[in-house]
Tab-separated table of C-alpha atoms in Angstrom:
chain	number	residue	atom	x	y	z
A	165	MET	CA	-16.388	11.091	-86.825
A	166	ASN	CA	-13.925	8.788	-88.536
A	167	ARG	CA	-15.185	9.744	-92.052
A	168	LEU	CA	-15.206	13.192	-91.099
A	169	LEU	CA	-11.358	12.983	-90.185
A	170	TYR	CA	-10.702	10.830	-93.287
A	171	ASN	CA	-12.250	13.602	-95.479
A	172	LEU	CA	-10.210	16.307	-93.853
A	173	PHE	CA	-7.232	14.379	-94.483
A	174	LEU	CA	-8.250	13.851	-98.124
A	175	HIS	CA	-8.615	17.729	-98.766
A	176	THR	CA	-5.685	18.895	-96.749
A	177	VAL	CA	-3.010	16.320	-97.364
A	178	ALA	CA	-4.121	14.002	-100.058
A	179	ALA	CA	-5.448	16.633	-102.576
A	180	PRO	CA	-2.121	18.454	-102.956
A	181	PHE	CA	-0.215	15.193	-103.267
A	182	LEU	CA	-2.578	13.911	-106.038
A	183	VAL	CA	-2.359	17.110	-108.001
A	184	ALA	CA	1.532	16.980	-107.812
A	185	TYR	CA	1.451	13.383	-108.853
A	186	TYR	CA	-0.925	13.360	-111.831
A	187	VAL	CA	-0.448	16.675	-113.448
A	188	PRO	CA	3.097	16.196	-114.515
A	189	ARG	CA	2.361	12.755	-115.800
A	190	ILE	CA	-0.584	13.902	-117.707
A	191	VAL	CA	1.016	17.068	-119.157
A	192	LEU	CA	4.552	15.610	-119.829
A	193	GLY	CA	3.420	12.023	-120.991
A	194	ASN	CA	0.481	9.964	-121.892
A	195	LYS	CA	-0.105	8.312	-118.555
A	196	TYR	CA	-3.614	8.796	-117.084
A	197	ARG	CA	-4.904	10.896	-119.937
A	198	GLN	CA	-7.540	8.317	-120.719
A	199	SER	CA	-8.599	7.844	-117.183
A	200	ILE	CA	-8.433	11.197	-115.452
A	201	SER	CA	-11.765	12.412	-116.493
A	202	GLY	CA	-13.417	9.304	-114.944
A	203	LYS	CA	-11.377	9.570	-111.774
A	204	LEU	CA	-12.741	13.052	-111.522
A	205	GLY	CA	-16.298	11.710	-111.726
A	206	ARG	CA	-17.330	11.937	-115.260
A	207	LEU	CA	-18.952	8.978	-117.044
A	208	PRO	CA	-17.895	7.940	-120.495
A	209	ARG	CA	-20.136	9.433	-123.269
A	210	GLU	CA	-21.448	6.157	-124.409
A	211	PHE	CA	-22.458	5.113	-121.076
A	212	THR	CA	-26.053	6.170	-119.918
A	213	PRO	CA	-26.776	4.185	-116.717
A	214	GLU	CA	-30.379	5.683	-116.528
A	215	GLN	CA	-31.255	3.512	-119.591
A	216	LEU	CA	-30.235	0.386	-118.058
A	217	SER	CA	-32.847	-2.084	-116.770
A	218	ARG	CA	-32.991	-3.293	-113.257
A	219	PRO	CA	-31.516	-4.921	-111.138
A	220	ARG	CA	-28.140	-3.256	-111.648
A	221	ILE	CA	-24.847	-4.783	-110.523
A	222	TRP	CA	-21.822	-2.753	-110.396
A	223	PHE	CA	-18.571	-4.621	-109.956
A	224	HIS	CA	-15.177	-2.936	-109.381
A	225	ALA	CA	-11.903	-4.540	-110.256
A	226	VAL	CA	-8.868	-2.508	-109.666
A	227	SER	CA	-6.400	-3.656	-112.512
A	228	VAL	CA	-5.720	-6.655	-114.933
A	229	GLY	CA	-5.505	-9.286	-112.127
A	230	GLU	CA	-8.911	-8.505	-110.605
A	231	VAL	CA	-10.504	-8.091	-114.078
A	232	VAL	CA	-9.166	-11.791	-114.835
A	233	ALA	CA	-10.836	-12.963	-111.518
A	234	LEU	CA	-13.999	-10.946	-112.291
A	235	ASN	CA	-14.843	-12.230	-115.791
A	236	PRO	CA	-16.092	-15.621	-114.868
A	237	LEU	CA	-17.989	-14.073	-112.087
A	238	VAL	CA	-19.801	-11.882	-114.480
A	239	GLU	CA	-20.549	-14.760	-116.763
A	240	ALA	CA	-21.821	-16.820	-113.918
A	241	MET	CA	-24.012	-13.858	-112.798
A	242	LYS	CA	-25.651	-13.473	-116.150
A	243	ALA	CA	-26.485	-17.207	-116.226
A	244	VAL	CA	-27.935	-17.255	-112.565
A	245	CYS	CA	-29.715	-13.824	-113.160
A	246	PRO	CA	-30.212	-13.305	-116.972
A	247	GLY	CA	-32.006	-10.152	-116.769
A	248	VAL	CA	-29.602	-8.037	-114.738
A	249	SER	CA	-27.544	-5.134	-115.908
A	250	ILE	CA	-23.843	-5.436	-115.163
A	251	ILE	CA	-21.596	-2.464	-114.792
A	252	VAL	CA	-17.793	-2.737	-114.545
A	253	SER	CA	-15.396	-0.098	-113.227
A	254	THR	CA	-11.547	-0.390	-113.020
A	255	GLY	CA	-8.948	1.754	-111.350
A	256	THR	CA	-6.120	1.503	-114.027
A	257	GLU	CA	-5.999	2.007	-117.829
A	258	THR	CA	-4.647	-1.534	-118.430
A	259	GLY	CA	-7.419	-2.947	-116.414
A	260	GLN	CA	-9.985	-0.818	-118.423
A	261	ASP	CA	-8.532	-2.082	-121.570
A	262	LYS	CA	-8.636	-5.725	-120.262
A	263	ALA	CA	-12.135	-5.430	-119.094
A	264	ARG	CA	-13.472	-4.032	-122.307
A	265	ALA	CA	-11.710	-6.844	-124.269
A	266	ALA	CA	-12.696	-9.654	-122.035
A	267	ILE	CA	-15.980	-8.948	-120.238
A	268	ARG	CA	-18.372	-9.154	-123.172
A	269	SER	CA	-21.527	-9.503	-121.012
A	270	ALA	CA	-21.084	-6.057	-119.361
A	271	ASP	CA	-23.457	-3.270	-120.135
A	272	GLY	CA	-21.218	-0.469	-119.245
A	273	PHE	CA	-17.690	0.384	-118.177
A	274	LEU	CA	-16.259	3.250	-116.265
A	275	TYR	CA	-13.176	4.231	-114.365
A	276	LEU	CA	-13.838	4.373	-110.464
A	277	PRO	CA	-13.783	8.041	-109.250
A	278	ILE	CA	-11.351	8.919	-106.548
A	279	ASP	CA	-12.679	8.820	-103.068
A	280	PHE	CA	-13.584	12.495	-102.679
A	281	PRO	CA	-17.322	13.111	-102.193
A	282	ALA	CA	-17.485	15.607	-105.082
A	283	CYS	CA	-16.205	12.887	-107.386
A	284	VAL	CA	-18.040	9.797	-106.005
A	285	ASN	CA	-21.375	11.089	-105.239
A	286	PRO	CA	-22.531	12.219	-108.613
A	287	VAL	CA	-21.522	8.802	-110.126
A	288	VAL	CA	-23.209	6.708	-107.542
A	289	ASP	CA	-26.354	8.912	-107.776
A	290	ARG	CA	-26.601	8.250	-111.507
A	291	ILE	CA	-25.900	4.711	-111.610
A	292	ARG	CA	-27.833	3.740	-108.360
A	293	PRO	CA	-26.931	0.168	-108.356
A	294	ASP	CA	-28.892	-2.422	-106.552
A	295	LEU	CA	-25.670	-4.285	-105.688
A	296	PHE	CA	-22.120	-3.067	-105.652
A	297	VAL	CA	-19.308	-5.760	-105.650
A	298	LEU	CA	-15.662	-5.088	-104.811
A	299	MET	CA	-13.294	-7.665	-106.084
A	300	GLU	CA	-10.560	-8.734	-103.691
A	301	THR	CA	-10.067	-5.779	-101.076
A	302	GLU	CA	-10.503	-2.135	-101.846
A	303	LEU	CA	-12.061	-0.148	-99.098
A	304	TRP	CA	-13.236	3.279	-100.085
A	305	PRO	CA	-15.083	4.966	-97.153
A	306	ASN	CA	-16.918	7.719	-99.182
A	307	LEU	CA	-17.812	5.305	-101.929
A	308	ILE	CA	-19.171	2.645	-99.722
A	309	HIS	CA	-21.123	5.317	-97.445
A	310	ARG	CA	-22.777	6.833	-100.541
A	311	LEU	CA	-23.673	3.514	-102.073
A	312	LYS	CA	-25.432	2.500	-98.555
A	313	THR	CA	-27.107	5.930	-98.465
A	314	CYS	CA	-28.531	5.112	-102.008
A	315	GLY	CA	-29.793	1.687	-100.721
A	316	ALA	CA	-27.390	-0.557	-102.479
A	317	ILE	CA	-26.130	-3.779	-101.003
A	318	VAL	CA	-22.324	-3.756	-100.778
A	319	ALA	CA	-20.328	-6.875	-100.974
A	320	LEU	CA	-16.826	-8.000	-101.152
A	321	ALA	CA	-16.099	-10.926	-103.626
A	322	ASN	CA	-12.927	-12.948	-103.858
A	323	GLY	CA	-11.860	-11.193	-100.734
A	324	ARG	CA	-8.168	-11.411	-99.978
A	325	ILE	CA	-6.000	-9.775	-97.245
A	326	SER	CA	-2.491	-9.991	-98.149
A	327	ASP	CA	0.459	-10.533	-95.832
A	328	ARG	CA	1.775	-7.137	-96.587
A	329	SER	CA	-1.575	-5.187	-96.169
A	330	PHE	CA	-2.862	-6.986	-93.154
A	331	PRO	CA	-0.546	-5.419	-90.424
A	332	ARG	CA	-1.604	-2.029	-91.895
A	333	TYR	CA	-5.348	-2.787	-91.737
A	334	ARG	CA	-4.823	-4.211	-88.070
A	335	LEU	CA	-3.114	-1.243	-87.005
A	336	LEU	CA	-5.989	0.978	-88.343
A	337	ARG	CA	-8.563	-1.268	-87.111
A	338	GLY	CA	-10.398	1.581	-85.279
A	339	PHE	CA	-10.798	3.334	-88.546
A	340	PHE	CA	-11.542	0.400	-90.927
A	341	SER	CA	-13.907	-1.352	-88.550
A	342	SER	CA	-16.463	1.520	-89.176
A	343	VAL	CA	-16.085	1.033	-92.991
A	344	LEU	CA	-16.502	-2.649	-92.628
A	345	GLN	CA	-19.817	-2.314	-90.866
A	346	GLU	CA	-21.193	-0.888	-93.865
A	347	VAL	CA	-20.287	-3.967	-96.181
A	348	ASP	CA	-23.092	-6.493	-96.096
A	349	ARG	CA	-21.347	-9.583	-97.232
A	350	PHE	CA	-17.687	-10.697	-97.148
A	351	LEU	CA	-17.043	-13.621	-99.767
A	352	MET	CA	-13.582	-14.495	-98.821
A	353	ALA	CA	-11.052	-16.464	-100.893
A	354	SER	CA	-9.725	-18.559	-98.073
A	355	ALA	CA	-10.151	-19.462	-94.278
A	356	LEU	CA	-7.084	-17.259	-93.499
A	357	ASP	CA	-8.514	-14.336	-95.389
A	358	ALA	CA	-11.779	-14.670	-93.423
A	359	GLU	CA	-9.958	-14.793	-90.110
A	360	ARG	CA	-8.060	-11.682	-91.215
A	361	VAL	CA	-11.129	-9.584	-92.261
A	362	ALA	CA	-12.757	-10.500	-89.045
A	363	ALA	CA	-9.829	-9.368	-87.090
A	364	MET	CA	-10.031	-6.046	-88.981
A	365	GLY	CA	-13.613	-5.614	-87.575
A	366	ALA	CA	-15.837	-7.331	-90.063
A	367	PRO	CA	-19.010	-8.928	-88.424
A	368	ARG	CA	-18.237	-12.658	-88.290
A	369	GLU	CA	-21.945	-13.464	-89.305
A	370	ARG	CA	-21.495	-11.766	-92.661
A	371	ILE	CA	-18.334	-13.651	-93.610
A	372	LEU	CA	-18.204	-16.717	-95.927
A	373	ILE	CA	-15.438	-18.694	-97.446
A	374	THR	CA	-16.236	-19.130	-101.287
A	375	GLY	CA	-12.937	-19.669	-102.909
A	376	ASN	CA	-10.967	-17.722	-105.601
A	377	THR	CA	-12.574	-17.022	-108.881
A	378	LYS	CA	-9.321	-16.812	-110.523
A	379	PHE	CA	-9.246	-20.542	-110.876
A	380	ASP	CA	-12.421	-20.444	-113.037
A	381	ALA	CA	-10.804	-17.979	-115.471
A	382	LEU	CA	-8.071	-20.405	-116.394
A	383	PRO	CA	-9.549	-23.647	-118.090
A	384	ALA	CA	-11.533	-21.630	-120.835
A	385	ALA	CA	-8.556	-19.404	-121.707
A	386	ILE	CA	-6.203	-22.496	-122.649
A	387	SER	CA	-6.235	-23.746	-126.245
A	388	ALA	CA	-3.885	-24.961	-128.906
A	389	GLU	CA	-4.840	-21.892	-131.037
A	390	THR	CA	-3.785	-19.598	-128.290
A	391	GLU	CA	-0.340	-21.305	-128.011
A	392	GLN	CA	0.205	-21.093	-131.797
A	393	GLU	CA	-0.710	-17.430	-131.857
A	394	ALA	CA	1.977	-16.811	-129.168
A	395	ARG	CA	4.573	-18.718	-131.123
A	396	ALA	CA	3.823	-16.777	-134.339
A	397	ALA	CA	3.924	-13.439	-132.393
A	398	LEU	CA	7.398	-14.059	-131.124
A	399	ASP	CA	8.543	-15.933	-134.184
A	400	LEU	CA	9.789	-18.836	-132.385
A	401	GLY	CA	8.989	-21.188	-135.009
A	402	ASP	CA	9.572	-24.814	-133.784
A	403	ALA	CA	11.908	-23.770	-131.060
A	404	GLY	CA	12.172	-26.500	-128.326
A	405	ARG	CA	13.777	-25.111	-125.321
A	406	VAL	CA	12.089	-21.943	-124.047
A	407	TRP	CA	12.525	-20.308	-120.714
A	408	VAL	CA	9.933	-17.699	-119.925
A	409	ALA	CA	10.547	-15.238	-117.207
A	410	GLY	CA	7.293	-13.440	-116.534
A	411	SER	CA	6.552	-10.199	-114.711
A	412	THR	CA	10.099	-9.527	-113.791
A	413	HIS	CA	11.031	-6.318	-111.918
A	414	PRO	CA	14.248	-4.369	-111.688
A	415	GLY	CA	16.857	-6.340	-109.776
A	416	GLU	CA	15.317	-9.351	-111.217
A	417	HIS	CA	15.938	-8.610	-114.918
A	418	GLU	CA	19.635	-8.713	-114.204
A	419	ILE	CA	19.617	-11.943	-112.253
A	420	VAL	CA	17.749	-13.637	-115.109
A	421	LEU	CA	20.099	-12.390	-117.820
A	422	ASP	CA	23.168	-13.579	-115.702
A	423	ALA	CA	21.462	-16.955	-115.225
A	424	TYR	CA	20.677	-17.339	-119.085
A	425	ARG	CA	24.257	-16.513	-119.958
A	426	THR	CA	25.524	-19.279	-117.685
A	427	LEU	CA	22.780	-21.900	-119.254
A	428	ALA	CA	23.246	-20.648	-122.910
A	429	ASP	CA	26.736	-22.083	-123.013
A	430	LYS	CA	25.490	-25.639	-122.157
A	431	TYR	CA	22.263	-25.092	-123.883
A	432	PRO	CA	22.799	-23.166	-127.121
A	433	ASP	CA	19.319	-23.714	-128.440
A	434	LEU	CA	17.705	-22.163	-125.348
A	435	ILE	CA	15.520	-19.189	-125.839
A	436	LEU	CA	14.903	-16.698	-123.151
A	437	VAL	CA	11.564	-14.820	-123.342
A	438	LEU	CA	11.717	-11.993	-120.762
A	439	VAL	CA	8.443	-10.283	-119.972
A	440	PRO	CA	8.909	-7.276	-117.675
A	441	ARG	CA	6.115	-6.281	-115.358
A	442	HIS	CA	6.288	-2.771	-116.742
A	443	VAL	CA	6.995	-2.436	-120.427
A	444	GLU	CA	8.685	0.901	-119.867
A	445	LYS	CA	11.676	-0.994	-118.267
A	446	THR	CA	12.452	-2.472	-121.914
A	447	ALA	CA	15.272	0.192	-122.526
A	448	ALA	CA	16.848	-0.603	-119.182
A	449	ILE	CA	16.847	-4.374	-120.047
A	450	VAL	CA	18.347	-3.734	-123.564
A	451	SER	CA	20.995	-1.577	-121.761
A	452	SER	CA	21.901	-4.328	-119.288
A	453	MET	CA	22.244	-6.770	-122.096
A	454	SER	CA	24.442	-4.525	-123.946
A	455	GLU	CA	26.697	-4.040	-120.758
A	456	ARG	CA	27.028	-7.919	-120.392
A	457	GLY	CA	28.183	-8.187	-124.100
A	458	MET	CA	25.065	-9.798	-125.230
A	459	GLU	CA	23.442	-9.128	-128.634
A	460	PRO	CA	20.430	-7.013	-128.754
A	461	PRO	CA	17.156	-8.765	-128.114
A	462	PHE	CA	14.144	-9.355	-130.420
A	463	LEU	CA	11.405	-7.215	-129.208
A	464	ARG	CA	7.910	-8.295	-129.417
A	465	SER	CA	6.874	-4.979	-131.042
A	466	SER	CA	9.264	-5.730	-134.000
A	467	SER	CA	7.113	-8.554	-135.153
A	468	GLU	CA	4.302	-6.208	-135.496
A	469	ARG	CA	6.291	-4.460	-138.041
A	470	GLY	CA	6.908	-7.542	-139.924
A	471	GLU	CA	10.423	-7.958	-138.494
A	472	LYS	CA	11.794	-11.504	-137.907
A	473	ARG	CA	13.791	-12.812	-134.906
A	474	ASN	CA	16.653	-14.096	-137.296
A	475	GLY	CA	18.144	-16.333	-134.623
A	476	ARG	CA	18.290	-14.090	-131.702
A	477	ARG	CA	18.020	-16.111	-128.650
A	478	VAL	CA	16.505	-13.463	-126.212
A	479	VAL	CA	13.086	-12.007	-126.654
A	480	VAL	CA	11.872	-9.187	-124.737
A	481	VAL	CA	8.103	-8.648	-124.807
A	482	ASP	CA	7.355	-4.903	-124.869
A	483	ARG	CA	3.625	-5.309	-125.127
A	484	THR	CA	1.161	-5.702	-122.244
A	485	GLY	CA	-1.586	-8.360	-121.902
A	486	GLU	CA	0.213	-11.238	-123.599
A	487	LEU	CA	1.863	-12.994	-120.886
A	488	PHE	CA	-0.732	-15.630	-120.052
A	489	ARG	CA	-0.476	-17.160	-123.848
A	490	ILE	CA	3.175	-16.766	-123.783
A	491	TYR	CA	3.517	-19.141	-120.825
A	492	ALA	CA	2.003	-21.873	-123.128
A	493	LEU	CA	5.431	-21.950	-124.858
A	494	ALA	CA	7.725	-22.546	-121.851
A	495	THR	CA	9.825	-25.519	-121.085
A	496	VAL	CA	10.415	-23.865	-117.613
A	497	VAL	CA	8.812	-20.639	-116.103
A	498	PHE	CA	10.142	-18.195	-113.544
A	499	VAL	CA	7.739	-15.716	-112.142
A	500	GLY	CA	8.947	-12.435	-110.970
A	501	GLY	CA	8.162	-9.922	-108.350
A	502	SER	CA	9.395	-12.581	-105.920
A	503	LEU	CA	13.278	-12.305	-105.863
A	504	VAL	CA	12.660	-8.696	-104.999
A	505	PRO	CA	10.269	-7.613	-102.211
A	506	LYS	CA	7.050	-7.081	-104.321
A	507	GLY	CA	4.701	-9.710	-103.012
A	508	GLY	CA	4.924	-11.929	-106.044
A	509	GLN	CA	2.884	-12.315	-109.152
A	510	ASN	CA	0.376	-14.636	-110.507
A	511	ILE	CA	1.858	-18.105	-110.572
A	512	LEU	CA	-1.474	-19.843	-111.376
A	513	GLU	CA	-1.394	-18.755	-115.080
A	514	PRO	CA	1.757	-20.797	-115.985
A	515	ALA	CA	0.514	-23.669	-113.704
A	516	ALA	CA	-2.755	-23.762	-115.556
A	517	TRP	CA	-0.642	-24.539	-118.853
A	518	GLY	CA	0.887	-27.372	-116.934
A	519	LYS	CA	4.207	-25.676	-116.429
A	520	MET	CA	6.524	-26.163	-113.342
A	521	VAL	CA	7.024	-22.803	-111.851
A	522	LEU	CA	9.885	-21.251	-110.129
A	523	PHE	CA	9.487	-18.211	-107.863
A	524	GLY	CA	11.439	-16.240	-105.250
A	525	PRO	CA	10.662	-16.042	-101.455
A	526	SER	CA	8.586	-12.923	-101.642
A	527	MET	CA	5.059	-14.270	-102.526
A	528	GLU	CA	3.059	-12.675	-99.713
A	529	ASP	CA	0.378	-11.573	-102.297
A	530	PHE	CA	-0.105	-15.065	-103.704
A	531	ARG	CA	0.474	-17.394	-100.737
A	532	ASP	CA	-2.404	-19.707	-101.381
A	533	ALA	CA	-1.266	-20.344	-104.972
A	534	ARG	CA	2.282	-20.796	-103.666
A	535	ASP	CA	1.385	-23.251	-101.099
A	536	MET	CA	-0.877	-25.164	-103.412
A	537	LEU	CA	1.750	-25.608	-106.059
A	538	VAL	CA	4.480	-26.336	-103.539
A	539	ARG	CA	2.374	-29.162	-102.160
A	540	ALA	CA	1.872	-30.471	-105.647
A	541	GLY	CA	5.539	-30.345	-106.331
A	542	ALA	CA	4.898	-28.069	-109.318
A	543	GLY	CA	6.061	-24.777	-107.498
A	544	ILE	CA	9.693	-24.451	-106.557
A	545	GLU	CA	11.117	-21.529	-104.586
A	546	VAL	CA	14.567	-20.110	-105.459
A	547	ARG	CA	16.575	-17.509	-103.432
A	548	THR	CA	19.722	-16.739	-105.492
A	549	LYS	CA	20.872	-16.356	-109.078
A	550	GLU	CA	22.816	-19.670	-108.416
A	551	ASP	CA	19.651	-21.414	-107.235
A	552	LEU	CA	17.624	-20.212	-110.124
A	553	THR	CA	20.382	-21.259	-112.583
A	554	LEU	CA	20.385	-24.797	-110.928
A	555	ARG	CA	16.613	-25.156	-111.014
A	556	VAL	CA	16.206	-24.125	-114.586
A	557	GLU	CA	19.028	-26.455	-115.619
A	558	GLU	CA	17.378	-29.308	-113.822
A	559	ALA	CA	14.222	-28.673	-115.815
A	560	LEU	CA	16.072	-28.401	-119.013
A	561	ALA	CA	18.028	-31.636	-118.423
A	562	ASN	CA	15.020	-33.526	-117.299
A	563	PRO	CA	11.960	-32.027	-119.347
A	564	GLN	CA	9.829	-35.230	-118.811
A	565	ARG	CA	10.058	-34.773	-114.994
A	566	ALA	CA	9.331	-31.042	-115.291
A	567	GLU	CA	6.239	-31.914	-117.410
A	568	GLU	CA	5.074	-34.399	-114.796
A	569	LEU	CA	5.364	-31.965	-111.993
A	570	GLY	CA	3.620	-29.264	-114.123
A	571	ARG	CA	0.618	-31.713	-114.790
A	572	LYS	CA	0.293	-32.182	-111.083
A	573	GLY	CA	0.003	-28.612	-110.490
A	574	ARG	CA	-2.568	-28.096	-113.362
A	575	ASP	CA	-4.578	-31.056	-111.988
A	576	GLU	CA	-4.579	-29.288	-108.494
A	577	ILE	CA	-5.782	-25.997	-109.845
A	578	PHE	CA	-8.586	-27.536	-111.888
A	579	LYS	CA	-10.037	-29.100	-108.454
A	580	HIS	CA	-10.745	-25.613	-107.326
A	581	VAL	CA	-12.794	-24.500	-110.326
A	582	GLY	CA	-16.518	-23.560	-109.337
A	583	SER	CA	-15.995	-20.566	-106.926
A	584	ALA	CA	-17.503	-18.113	-109.657
A	585	ARG	CA	-20.768	-20.105	-109.716
A	586	ARG	CA	-20.981	-20.192	-105.809
A	587	ASN	CA	-20.290	-16.466	-105.551
A	588	ALA	CA	-22.812	-15.756	-108.186
A	589	GLN	CA	-25.526	-17.692	-106.479
A	590	LEU	CA	-24.835	-16.150	-103.217
A	591	LEU	CA	-25.010	-12.568	-104.671
A	592	ALA	CA	-28.189	-13.499	-106.490
A	593	GLN	CA	-29.766	-14.499	-103.104
A	594	TYR	CA	-28.746	-11.203	-101.554
A	595	LEU	CA	-30.176	-9.266	-104.543
A	596	GLN	CA	-33.415	-11.189	-104.355
A	597	GLY	CA	-33.807	-10.647	-100.731
A	598	ARG	CA	-33.369	-6.935	-101.304
A	599	GLN	CA	-36.062	-6.945	-103.875
A	600	ALA	CA	-38.519	-9.053	-101.809
């Protein structure tokens, strides 16, 4: 009955909204043009699932963050089960680009179809996976039901229930508990996540705590070559003091610029590298700088045309997928989505480079990482522009202390490496049990 009401809602309420949302963006801009066909249930031309050997494992990662966590799990899965075929789906175009570039062991890629039976069912019927693995928490009732109808094992890996989403899930427990009954295994990132998914209606005997595979993705990505590539891309030369403000949102761009103006008077060699969460906000950032009487920034895209920084002290990165390596250049880091109520962004990436990390109070989506770095002394919460300015200045005035705290954070992160292997071994056991 719950799924019947859900489908009634999809066709009467959600469908008109989706049409109104997607069509203008596809017709008037470039957004979703690459993914809309896949979202409607068409597989890429180069992907022929019928030719893949068995067993087949289908992993789904929503966007870039989940893809980063998925990559070490896929590699571990191939090591544990060398003969498996790996299929990866994503929900976003940036996630798809990242997956195709990073997950080299995959045998096929696709966009996850929207959760209408007419879109989902043909895709599931063609792929017919033996095991389907959702990264973190995406619960699509029609998709999960069709997978179970086709005989697949359905598992949740790296399971996380954020502070923001948990109240909604709990409010709708009557609906989600029936969906969770169709999930065979819940491999959760932490004890709190395990308690939350149980409170949502997941059977406790199916829940295990296996850690966060994002930790496994970090050590292999760190290298001197990566750092040098980032320095060359931003034309930073041998610049010493670099403040990287990563994944910033509107409302934070302005705070960072104002804090930088204050600090630049005392530290004239300080370079600000501002990396907005959404590159389409670049024009607004340039406009904000103009309003403050600041010289135009050096844009990352300019270096691709052979232009040089020529002494400009603010760099705006108007390209996606480069933030991780840019963190390597930082003397001090601020991670956005946290001074505005967005739930935070990934603070593990700069910490893995051994950087002390500043962030605002809104870190609901990264509470485990926040708590870990705060305990190590490598993560510091700031609440205002003045607070941010003070903490950045402390790091600039005492770089040895900042480096010491950053090392403590990095050491703490590396203690948690190994989750990908544990998850892969458990998934392999479930798969072998199905085939027995």
